[in-house]
């Protein structure tokens, strides 16, 4: 099933890339993503086939959102950046849900340990994340608050468990009001 999804997404990205090349051939692209797989302390033997957050690839396991980010990178030629928090999230799903709710309710903006070199040099930012509690994870909002996005185009993309993007696209627009936030795409 994931292979079919990858083929469909790849076809969609080819069409997007063809249109992109005609309209903005000289724009610089960053693909920034937040993936639980890179921000949680998973055991080395975690079952990638049973976890919705992990994909087994020829190169090893990657987070689902990272997998999509890599596909976008292959089609846009952009630079890739993993958004990483200073504090790891738990590997247990229920504990992640609880922590996410606590962060949201308290308005917490997790500190990030990763930085983009020369954010001013990018015109377009594809911004990827899993949907948590109907919105973007708080780490995405931290990322958006750490940089100036005036004059930039943001293309949100999210992975989800079947409930869609929820309010995540509008949350990104609210967090980056000076950016042009395009209609994003949600991948189940």
Short mmCIF file of N, CA and C in Angstrom, two decimals:
data_model
loop_
_atom_site.label_atom_id
_atom_site.label_comp_id
_atom_site.label_asym_id
_atom_site.label_seq_id
_atom_site.Cartn_x
_atom_site.Cartn_y
_atom_site.Cartn_z
N UNK A 1 0.82 -1.19 0.00
CA UNK A 1 0.00 0.00 0.00
C UNK A 1 0.86 1.26 0.00
N UNK A 2 1.93 1.26 0.81
CA UNK A 2 2.80 2.44 0.86
C UNK A 2 3.49 2.66 -0.48
N UNK A 3 3.80 1.57 -1.19
CA UNK A 3 4.43 1.69 -2.50
C UNK A 3 3.48 2.35 -3.49
N UNK A 4 2.20 2.00 -3.45
CA UNK A 4 1.20 2.62 -4.31
C UNK A 4 1.07 4.09 -3.98
N UNK A 5 1.01 4.40 -2.69
CA UNK A 5 0.94 5.80 -2.25
C UNK A 5 2.15 6.58 -2.76
N UNK A 6 3.32 5.98 -2.66
CA UNK A 6 4.54 6.66 -3.12
C UNK A 6 4.47 6.92 -4.62
N UNK A 7 3.97 5.96 -5.39
CA UNK A 7 3.85 6.15 -6.83
C UNK A 7 2.86 7.26 -7.16
N UNK A 8 1.72 7.28 -6.47
CA UNK A 8 0.73 8.34 -6.70
C UNK A 8 1.30 9.71 -6.33
N UNK A 9 1.96 9.78 -5.19
CA UNK A 9 2.56 11.04 -4.76
C UNK A 9 3.65 11.46 -5.74
N UNK A 10 4.44 10.52 -6.21
CA UNK A 10 5.49 10.82 -7.16
C UNK A 10 4.91 11.40 -8.45
N UNK A 11 3.82 10.83 -8.93
CA UNK A 11 3.16 11.36 -10.13
C UNK A 11 2.64 12.77 -9.89
N UNK A 12 2.05 12.99 -8.70
CA UNK A 12 1.55 14.32 -8.37
C UNK A 12 2.70 15.31 -8.32
N UNK A 13 3.81 14.93 -7.71
CA UNK A 13 4.95 15.83 -7.61
C UNK A 13 5.57 16.11 -8.97
N UNK A 14 5.54 15.15 -9.87
CA UNK A 14 6.05 15.40 -11.23
C UNK A 14 5.22 16.50 -11.90
N UNK A 15 3.91 16.43 -11.74
CA UNK A 15 3.04 17.45 -12.32
C UNK A 15 3.29 18.81 -11.66
N UNK A 16 3.43 18.81 -10.33
CA UNK A 16 3.71 20.06 -9.62
C UNK A 16 5.06 20.62 -10.07
N UNK A 17 6.06 19.76 -10.17
CA UNK A 17 7.38 20.21 -10.56
C UNK A 17 7.40 20.78 -11.98
N UNK A 18 6.66 20.17 -12.90
CA UNK A 18 6.60 20.67 -14.27
C UNK A 18 5.98 22.07 -14.29
N UNK A 19 4.90 22.26 -13.56
CA UNK A 19 4.27 23.58 -13.49
C UNK A 19 5.20 24.56 -12.79
N UNK A 20 5.88 24.12 -11.76
CA UNK A 20 6.80 24.94 -10.98
C UNK A 20 7.94 25.45 -11.87
N UNK A 21 8.51 24.56 -12.65
CA UNK A 21 9.65 24.93 -13.48
C UNK A 21 9.28 26.02 -14.48
N UNK A 22 8.05 26.00 -15.00
CA UNK A 22 7.62 27.02 -15.94
C UNK A 22 7.43 28.37 -15.25
N UNK A 23 6.89 28.36 -14.03
CA UNK A 23 6.55 29.59 -13.35
C UNK A 23 7.72 30.21 -12.59
N UNK A 24 8.54 29.42 -11.95
CA UNK A 24 9.56 29.97 -11.06
C UNK A 24 10.86 29.17 -11.13
N UNK A 25 11.52 29.17 -12.26
CA UNK A 25 12.70 28.32 -12.40
C UNK A 25 13.88 28.73 -11.52
N UNK A 26 13.92 29.97 -11.06
CA UNK A 26 15.08 30.41 -10.30
C UNK A 26 14.84 30.49 -8.80
N UNK A 27 13.69 30.02 -8.32
CA UNK A 27 13.43 30.09 -6.89
C UNK A 27 14.21 29.02 -6.14
N UNK A 28 14.69 29.39 -4.97
CA UNK A 28 15.41 28.44 -4.14
C UNK A 28 14.43 27.77 -3.18
N UNK A 29 14.60 26.48 -3.00
CA UNK A 29 13.62 25.67 -2.27
C UNK A 29 14.26 25.00 -1.06
N UNK A 30 13.54 25.05 0.05
CA UNK A 30 13.89 24.32 1.26
C UNK A 30 12.73 23.38 1.57
N UNK A 31 13.05 22.14 1.89
CA UNK A 31 12.04 21.20 2.37
C UNK A 31 12.37 20.96 3.83
N UNK A 32 11.58 21.54 4.72
CA UNK A 32 11.77 21.38 6.17
C UNK A 32 10.67 20.47 6.68
N UNK A 33 11.01 19.55 7.53
CA UNK A 33 10.01 18.61 8.03
C UNK A 33 10.29 18.26 9.48
N UNK A 34 9.22 17.92 10.18
CA UNK A 34 9.29 17.40 11.54
C UNK A 34 8.78 15.97 11.49
N UNK A 35 9.57 15.05 12.00
CA UNK A 35 9.20 13.64 12.00
C UNK A 35 9.39 13.08 13.40
N UNK A 36 8.38 12.40 13.91
CA UNK A 36 8.50 11.80 15.24
C UNK A 36 9.64 10.78 15.27
N UNK A 37 9.87 10.08 14.18
CA UNK A 37 10.91 9.05 14.14
C UNK A 37 12.27 9.65 14.50
N UNK A 38 12.53 10.89 14.11
CA UNK A 38 13.82 11.53 14.42
C UNK A 38 13.79 12.29 15.75
N UNK A 39 12.63 12.37 16.36
CA UNK A 39 12.49 13.15 17.59
C UNK A 39 12.01 12.33 18.78
N UNK A 40 12.05 11.02 18.64
CA UNK A 40 11.65 10.13 19.73
C UNK A 40 12.75 9.07 19.92
N UNK A 41 12.77 8.51 21.08
CA UNK A 41 13.79 7.51 21.41
C UNK A 41 13.26 6.12 21.10
N UNK A 42 13.09 5.81 19.80
CA UNK A 42 12.63 4.49 19.40
C UNK A 42 13.74 3.47 19.59
N UNK A 43 13.35 2.25 19.93
CA UNK A 43 14.31 1.15 20.01
C UNK A 43 14.79 0.81 18.61
N UNK A 44 15.99 0.27 18.50
CA UNK A 44 16.54 -0.09 17.19
C UNK A 44 15.70 -1.14 16.48
N UNK A 45 14.99 -1.96 17.24
CA UNK A 45 14.21 -3.04 16.63
C UNK A 45 12.72 -2.72 16.52
N UNK A 46 12.34 -1.42 16.49
CA UNK A 46 10.94 -1.05 16.37
C UNK A 46 10.38 -1.62 15.07
N UNK A 47 9.14 -2.08 15.11
CA UNK A 47 8.49 -2.71 13.97
C UNK A 47 7.99 -1.64 13.01
N UNK A 48 8.74 -1.41 11.93
CA UNK A 48 8.38 -0.37 10.96
C UNK A 48 7.10 -0.72 10.22
N UNK A 49 6.75 -2.00 10.10
CA UNK A 49 5.54 -2.36 9.38
C UNK A 49 4.29 -2.13 10.22
N UNK A 50 4.44 -2.09 11.53
CA UNK A 50 3.28 -1.89 12.41
C UNK A 50 3.11 -0.44 12.83
N UNK A 51 4.10 0.39 12.61
CA UNK A 51 4.04 1.78 13.03
C UNK A 51 3.67 2.68 11.88
N UNK A 52 2.64 3.50 12.07
CA UNK A 52 2.23 4.43 11.03
C UNK A 52 3.25 5.55 10.84
N UNK A 53 4.15 5.73 11.79
CA UNK A 53 5.11 6.83 11.73
C UNK A 53 6.44 6.46 11.10
N UNK A 54 6.61 5.20 10.74
CA UNK A 54 7.91 4.74 10.24
C UNK A 54 7.74 3.97 8.94
N UNK A 55 8.65 4.21 7.99
CA UNK A 55 8.66 3.52 6.72
C UNK A 55 9.99 2.81 6.59
N UNK A 56 9.96 1.55 6.19
CA UNK A 56 11.19 0.80 5.94
C UNK A 56 11.59 1.05 4.48
N UNK A 57 12.81 1.54 4.26
CA UNK A 57 13.30 1.79 2.91
C UNK A 57 14.55 0.97 2.69
N UNK A 58 15.08 1.02 1.48
CA UNK A 58 16.32 0.30 1.18
C UNK A 58 17.48 0.81 2.03
N UNK A 59 17.42 2.11 2.41
CA UNK A 59 18.49 2.71 3.21
C UNK A 59 18.27 2.52 4.70
N UNK A 60 17.18 1.94 5.11
CA UNK A 60 16.86 1.78 6.53
C UNK A 60 15.49 2.36 6.81
N UNK A 61 15.19 2.58 8.07
CA UNK A 61 13.88 3.12 8.41
C UNK A 61 13.94 4.65 8.47
N UNK A 62 12.85 5.27 8.04
CA UNK A 62 12.71 6.73 8.12
C UNK A 62 11.29 7.02 8.57
N UNK A 63 11.08 8.20 9.07
CA UNK A 63 9.74 8.62 9.42
C UNK A 63 8.90 8.84 8.17
N UNK A 64 7.61 8.66 8.29
CA UNK A 64 6.71 8.82 7.15
C UNK A 64 6.83 10.22 6.56
N UNK A 65 6.88 11.24 7.40
CA UNK A 65 6.98 12.61 6.90
C UNK A 65 8.33 12.83 6.23
N UNK A 66 9.40 12.27 6.77
CA UNK A 66 10.70 12.37 6.12
C UNK A 66 10.68 11.70 4.76
N UNK A 67 10.01 10.58 4.66
CA UNK A 67 9.91 9.86 3.39
C UNK A 67 9.28 10.76 2.32
N UNK A 68 8.19 11.42 2.69
CA UNK A 68 7.52 12.33 1.76
C UNK A 68 8.44 13.52 1.44
N UNK A 69 9.13 14.05 2.45
CA UNK A 69 10.06 15.16 2.23
C UNK A 69 11.14 14.78 1.22
N UNK A 70 11.64 13.56 1.31
CA UNK A 70 12.66 13.10 0.37
C UNK A 70 12.10 13.01 -1.05
N UNK A 71 10.84 12.58 -1.18
CA UNK A 71 10.22 12.55 -2.51
C UNK A 71 10.11 13.96 -3.08
N UNK A 72 9.72 14.91 -2.24
CA UNK A 72 9.63 16.30 -2.69
C UNK A 72 11.01 16.80 -3.09
N UNK A 73 12.01 16.48 -2.30
CA UNK A 73 13.38 16.90 -2.63
C UNK A 73 13.81 16.33 -3.98
N UNK A 74 13.48 15.07 -4.24
CA UNK A 74 13.85 14.45 -5.52
C UNK A 74 13.22 15.18 -6.71
N UNK A 75 12.05 15.77 -6.51
CA UNK A 75 11.34 16.42 -7.61
C UNK A 75 11.59 17.92 -7.70
N UNK A 76 12.04 18.53 -6.63
CA UNK A 76 12.27 19.98 -6.67
C UNK A 76 13.75 20.33 -6.70
N UNK A 77 14.60 19.40 -6.25
CA UNK A 77 16.02 19.70 -6.15
C UNK A 77 16.37 20.59 -4.97
N UNK A 78 15.41 20.81 -4.07
CA UNK A 78 15.63 21.70 -2.94
C UNK A 78 16.52 21.09 -1.87
N UNK A 79 16.91 21.95 -0.94
CA UNK A 79 17.68 21.49 0.23
C UNK A 79 16.70 20.91 1.26
N UNK A 80 17.18 19.99 2.07
CA UNK A 80 16.32 19.35 3.06
C UNK A 80 16.81 19.68 4.47
N UNK A 81 15.85 19.85 5.38
CA UNK A 81 16.18 20.20 6.77
C UNK A 81 15.23 19.46 7.70
N UNK A 82 15.80 18.73 8.64
CA UNK A 82 15.02 18.04 9.66
C UNK A 82 14.84 18.96 10.87
N UNK A 83 13.61 19.22 11.24
CA UNK A 83 13.30 20.02 12.42
C UNK A 83 13.41 19.10 13.63
N UNK A 84 14.33 19.41 14.52
CA UNK A 84 14.55 18.55 15.68
C UNK A 84 14.44 19.35 16.97
N UNK A 85 13.80 18.73 17.94
CA UNK A 85 13.60 19.37 19.24
C UNK A 85 14.77 19.05 20.17
N UNK A 86 15.04 19.96 21.10
CA UNK A 86 16.10 19.71 22.08
C UNK A 86 15.76 18.53 22.96
N UNK A 87 14.51 18.43 23.37
CA UNK A 87 14.04 17.33 24.22
C UNK A 87 13.34 16.30 23.34
N UNK A 88 13.71 15.03 23.49
CA UNK A 88 13.08 13.96 22.73
C UNK A 88 11.64 13.73 23.18
N UNK A 89 10.83 13.28 22.25
CA UNK A 89 9.48 12.84 22.59
C UNK A 89 9.53 11.38 22.99
N UNK A 90 8.54 10.93 23.75
CA UNK A 90 8.54 9.50 24.13
C UNK A 90 8.28 8.62 22.90
N UNK A 91 8.70 7.38 22.97
CA UNK A 91 8.45 6.43 21.90
C UNK A 91 7.05 5.84 21.99
N UNK A 92 6.44 5.88 23.16
CA UNK A 92 5.10 5.35 23.36
C UNK A 92 4.06 6.32 22.78
N UNK A 93 3.18 5.82 21.92
CA UNK A 93 2.21 6.66 21.23
C UNK A 93 1.31 7.43 22.20
N UNK A 94 0.77 6.75 23.20
CA UNK A 94 -0.12 7.43 24.15
C UNK A 94 0.60 8.53 24.92
N UNK A 95 1.86 8.31 25.23
CA UNK A 95 2.65 9.33 25.92
C UNK A 95 2.90 10.54 25.02
N UNK A 96 3.10 10.30 23.72
CA UNK A 96 3.26 11.40 22.76
C UNK A 96 1.96 12.22 22.70
N UNK A 97 0.83 11.52 22.64
CA UNK A 97 -0.46 12.21 22.61
C UNK A 97 -0.62 13.09 23.85
N UNK A 98 -0.32 12.53 25.00
CA UNK A 98 -0.43 13.30 26.25
C UNK A 98 0.49 14.52 26.24
N UNK A 99 1.74 14.32 25.82
CA UNK A 99 2.68 15.44 25.80
C UNK A 99 2.23 16.50 24.81
N UNK A 100 1.74 16.09 23.65
CA UNK A 100 1.25 17.06 22.67
C UNK A 100 0.11 17.89 23.23
N UNK A 101 -0.82 17.24 23.90
CA UNK A 101 -1.95 17.97 24.50
C UNK A 101 -1.46 18.94 25.57
N UNK A 102 -0.50 18.51 26.36
CA UNK A 102 0.06 19.40 27.39
C UNK A 102 0.74 20.61 26.76
N UNK A 103 1.52 20.38 25.71
CA UNK A 103 2.19 21.50 25.03
C UNK A 103 1.17 22.46 24.43
N UNK A 104 0.16 21.91 23.78
CA UNK A 104 -0.88 22.75 23.17
C UNK A 104 -1.62 23.56 24.23
N UNK A 105 -2.06 22.90 25.29
CA UNK A 105 -2.84 23.57 26.32
C UNK A 105 -2.04 24.64 27.05
N UNK A 106 -0.74 24.42 27.22
CA UNK A 106 0.12 25.38 27.92
C UNK A 106 0.69 26.44 26.98
N UNK A 107 0.49 26.25 25.66
CA UNK A 107 1.07 27.18 24.70
C UNK A 107 2.58 27.05 24.59
N UNK A 108 3.09 25.88 24.93
CA UNK A 108 4.53 25.62 24.92
C UNK A 108 5.06 25.58 23.49
N UNK A 109 6.20 26.19 23.30
CA UNK A 109 6.90 26.14 22.02
C UNK A 109 8.20 25.39 22.27
N UNK A 110 8.28 24.12 21.91
CA UNK A 110 9.50 23.35 22.20
C UNK A 110 10.73 24.00 21.59
N UNK A 111 11.81 24.00 22.34
CA UNK A 111 13.08 24.52 21.83
C UNK A 111 13.60 23.57 20.75
N UNK A 112 14.17 24.14 19.71
CA UNK A 112 14.68 23.34 18.60
C UNK A 112 16.21 23.26 18.67
N UNK A 113 16.72 22.10 18.32
CA UNK A 113 18.17 21.91 18.32
C UNK A 113 18.76 22.05 16.92
N UNK A 114 17.92 22.07 15.91
CA UNK A 114 18.41 22.18 14.54
C UNK A 114 18.12 23.59 14.00
N UNK A 115 19.03 24.09 13.19
CA UNK A 115 18.90 25.44 12.62
C UNK A 115 19.12 25.38 11.11
N UNK A 116 18.42 26.24 10.40
CA UNK A 116 18.61 26.37 8.96
C UNK A 116 19.68 27.44 8.73
N UNK A 117 20.69 27.07 8.00
CA UNK A 117 21.71 28.04 7.61
C UNK A 117 21.13 28.91 6.51
N UNK A 118 21.24 30.21 6.65
CA UNK A 118 20.83 31.16 5.63
C UNK A 118 19.37 31.00 5.18
N UNK A 119 18.44 31.06 6.11
CA UNK A 119 17.03 31.00 5.76
C UNK A 119 16.65 32.11 4.77
N UNK A 120 17.34 33.23 4.84
CA UNK A 120 17.06 34.34 3.92
C UNK A 120 17.27 33.94 2.47
N UNK A 121 18.06 32.93 2.22
CA UNK A 121 18.36 32.51 0.86
C UNK A 121 17.29 31.66 0.20
N UNK A 122 16.22 31.33 0.91
CA UNK A 122 15.17 30.48 0.35
C UNK A 122 13.94 31.30 0.01
N UNK A 123 13.37 31.01 -1.15
CA UNK A 123 12.13 31.66 -1.58
C UNK A 123 10.90 30.85 -1.21
N UNK A 124 11.04 29.53 -1.29
CA UNK A 124 9.92 28.61 -1.07
C UNK A 124 10.31 27.60 0.00
N UNK A 125 9.40 27.38 0.93
CA UNK A 125 9.62 26.39 1.99
C UNK A 125 8.47 25.39 1.97
N UNK A 126 8.77 24.15 1.60
CA UNK A 126 7.83 23.05 1.80
C UNK A 126 7.96 22.69 3.27
N UNK A 127 6.86 22.64 3.99
CA UNK A 127 6.89 22.43 5.43
C UNK A 127 6.06 21.21 5.78
N UNK A 128 6.72 20.14 6.24
CA UNK A 128 6.05 18.87 6.49
C UNK A 128 6.01 18.47 7.95
N UNK A 129 4.96 17.72 8.29
CA UNK A 129 4.73 17.32 9.67
C UNK A 129 3.61 16.28 9.73
N UNK A 130 3.55 15.51 10.81
CA UNK A 130 2.38 14.66 11.06
C UNK A 130 1.30 15.52 11.72
N UNK A 131 0.06 15.20 11.47
CA UNK A 131 -1.03 15.92 12.14
C UNK A 131 -1.19 15.33 13.53
N UNK A 132 -1.14 16.20 14.52
CA UNK A 132 -1.32 15.81 15.92
C UNK A 132 -2.51 16.57 16.47
N UNK A 133 -3.48 15.83 16.98
CA UNK A 133 -4.68 16.42 17.60
C UNK A 133 -5.32 17.45 16.68
N UNK A 134 -5.38 17.13 15.39
CA UNK A 134 -6.07 17.99 14.43
C UNK A 134 -5.30 19.22 14.00
N UNK A 135 -4.01 19.30 14.33
CA UNK A 135 -3.23 20.47 13.94
C UNK A 135 -1.76 20.08 13.74
N UNK A 136 -0.94 21.10 13.51
CA UNK A 136 0.49 20.87 13.37
C UNK A 136 1.11 20.71 14.76
N UNK A 137 2.13 19.88 14.90
CA UNK A 137 2.83 19.77 16.19
C UNK A 137 3.41 21.12 16.60
N UNK A 138 3.55 21.32 17.87
CA UNK A 138 4.07 22.59 18.39
C UNK A 138 5.48 22.87 17.88
N UNK A 139 6.25 21.84 17.55
CA UNK A 139 7.59 22.05 17.01
C UNK A 139 7.54 22.81 15.69
N UNK A 140 6.48 22.62 14.92
CA UNK A 140 6.31 23.36 13.66
C UNK A 140 6.10 24.84 13.96
N UNK A 141 5.30 25.12 14.98
CA UNK A 141 5.08 26.52 15.36
C UNK A 141 6.37 27.15 15.90
N UNK A 142 7.17 26.38 16.61
CA UNK A 142 8.49 26.87 17.05
C UNK A 142 9.35 27.22 15.84
N UNK A 143 9.36 26.34 14.86
CA UNK A 143 10.13 26.58 13.65
C UNK A 143 9.69 27.88 12.97
N UNK A 144 8.38 28.05 12.85
CA UNK A 144 7.86 29.25 12.19
C UNK A 144 8.17 30.52 12.98
N UNK A 145 8.24 30.41 14.30
CA UNK A 145 8.54 31.60 15.12
C UNK A 145 10.03 31.94 15.13
N UNK A 146 10.88 30.98 14.74
CA UNK A 146 12.33 31.19 14.77
C UNK A 146 12.88 31.96 13.57
N UNK A 147 12.09 32.12 12.51
CA UNK A 147 12.58 32.73 11.27
C UNK A 147 11.58 33.76 10.75
N UNK A 148 12.07 34.65 9.91
CA UNK A 148 11.21 35.63 9.22
C UNK A 148 10.76 35.01 7.90
N UNK A 149 9.47 34.98 7.67
CA UNK A 149 8.94 34.38 6.45
C UNK A 149 8.31 35.40 5.51
N UNK A 150 8.50 36.68 5.78
CA UNK A 150 7.95 37.72 4.90
C UNK A 150 8.52 37.53 3.50
N UNK A 151 7.62 37.54 2.51
CA UNK A 151 8.03 37.40 1.12
C UNK A 151 8.29 35.98 0.67
N UNK A 152 8.19 35.02 1.57
CA UNK A 152 8.42 33.62 1.21
C UNK A 152 7.09 32.93 0.93
N UNK A 153 7.16 31.85 0.20
CA UNK A 153 6.01 31.00 -0.05
C UNK A 153 6.18 29.73 0.78
N UNK A 154 5.16 29.37 1.53
CA UNK A 154 5.17 28.13 2.31
C UNK A 154 4.16 27.17 1.68
N UNK A 155 4.61 25.95 1.46
CA UNK A 155 3.74 24.89 0.94
C UNK A 155 3.67 23.82 2.02
N UNK A 156 2.59 23.81 2.81
CA UNK A 156 2.50 22.79 3.86
C UNK A 156 2.16 21.41 3.29
N UNK A 157 2.71 20.39 3.90
CA UNK A 157 2.31 19.02 3.59
C UNK A 157 2.30 18.24 4.90
N UNK A 158 1.34 17.36 5.03
CA UNK A 158 1.22 16.63 6.28
C UNK A 158 0.88 15.18 6.03
N UNK A 159 1.25 14.36 7.00
CA UNK A 159 0.87 12.96 7.02
C UNK A 159 -0.14 12.80 8.15
N UNK A 160 -1.05 11.86 7.99
CA UNK A 160 -2.11 11.70 8.99
C UNK A 160 -2.63 10.27 8.98
N UNK A 161 -3.42 9.96 9.99
CA UNK A 161 -3.97 8.61 10.14
C UNK A 161 -5.37 8.47 9.54
N UNK A 162 -5.73 9.31 8.61
CA UNK A 162 -7.02 9.20 7.95
C UNK A 162 -7.99 10.33 8.25
N UNK A 163 -7.58 11.26 9.12
CA UNK A 163 -8.48 12.35 9.50
C UNK A 163 -8.21 13.63 8.73
N UNK A 164 -7.23 13.64 7.86
CA UNK A 164 -6.94 14.82 7.06
C UNK A 164 -6.06 15.82 7.78
N UNK A 165 -5.96 17.00 7.19
CA UNK A 165 -5.07 18.05 7.69
C UNK A 165 -5.62 18.76 8.91
N UNK A 166 -6.89 18.58 9.21
CA UNK A 166 -7.49 19.28 10.35
C UNK A 166 -7.32 20.78 10.19
N UNK A 167 -6.96 21.46 11.25
CA UNK A 167 -6.74 22.91 11.21
C UNK A 167 -5.28 23.28 11.02
N UNK A 168 -4.46 22.33 10.57
CA UNK A 168 -3.02 22.58 10.52
C UNK A 168 -2.64 23.65 9.49
N UNK A 169 -3.29 23.68 8.35
CA UNK A 169 -2.93 24.67 7.34
C UNK A 169 -3.24 26.09 7.82
N UNK A 170 -4.37 26.25 8.48
CA UNK A 170 -4.70 27.59 9.00
C UNK A 170 -3.80 27.96 10.18
N UNK A 171 -3.36 26.97 10.96
CA UNK A 171 -2.42 27.24 12.05
C UNK A 171 -1.09 27.76 11.49
N UNK A 172 -0.66 27.21 10.37
CA UNK A 172 0.57 27.67 9.73
C UNK A 172 0.39 29.09 9.20
N UNK A 173 -0.75 29.35 8.57
CA UNK A 173 -1.02 30.69 8.07
C UNK A 173 -1.02 31.71 9.22
N UNK A 174 -1.60 31.34 10.35
CA UNK A 174 -1.64 32.24 11.51
C UNK A 174 -0.24 32.46 12.09
N UNK A 175 0.59 31.43 12.05
CA UNK A 175 1.94 31.53 12.63
C UNK A 175 2.91 32.26 11.70
N UNK A 176 2.58 32.33 10.40
CA UNK A 176 3.45 33.00 9.43
C UNK A 176 2.61 33.94 8.56
N UNK A 177 2.02 34.98 9.17
CA UNK A 177 1.06 35.82 8.43
C UNK A 177 1.67 36.62 7.29
N UNK A 178 2.98 36.83 7.30
CA UNK A 178 3.61 37.61 6.23
C UNK A 178 4.05 36.75 5.05
N UNK A 179 3.88 35.43 5.17
CA UNK A 179 4.22 34.52 4.08
C UNK A 179 2.99 34.27 3.22
N UNK A 180 3.24 33.85 2.00
CA UNK A 180 2.15 33.36 1.16
C UNK A 180 2.08 31.86 1.44
N UNK A 181 1.02 31.44 2.11
CA UNK A 181 0.86 30.02 2.43
C UNK A 181 -0.09 29.42 1.41
N UNK A 182 0.45 28.53 0.58
CA UNK A 182 -0.34 27.87 -0.45
C UNK A 182 -1.19 26.77 0.17
N UNK A 183 -2.19 26.36 -0.59
CA UNK A 183 -3.01 25.23 -0.13
C UNK A 183 -2.09 24.01 -0.05
N UNK A 184 -2.07 23.40 1.09
CA UNK A 184 -1.17 22.27 1.29
C UNK A 184 -1.77 20.97 0.80
N UNK A 185 -1.03 19.91 1.03
CA UNK A 185 -1.56 18.59 0.69
C UNK A 185 -1.36 17.64 1.86
N UNK A 186 -2.35 16.77 2.04
CA UNK A 186 -2.38 15.85 3.16
C UNK A 186 -2.28 14.42 2.62
N UNK A 187 -1.41 13.63 3.22
CA UNK A 187 -1.15 12.27 2.78
C UNK A 187 -1.52 11.31 3.89
N UNK A 188 -2.48 10.42 3.62
CA UNK A 188 -2.86 9.45 4.67
C UNK A 188 -1.80 8.37 4.86
#
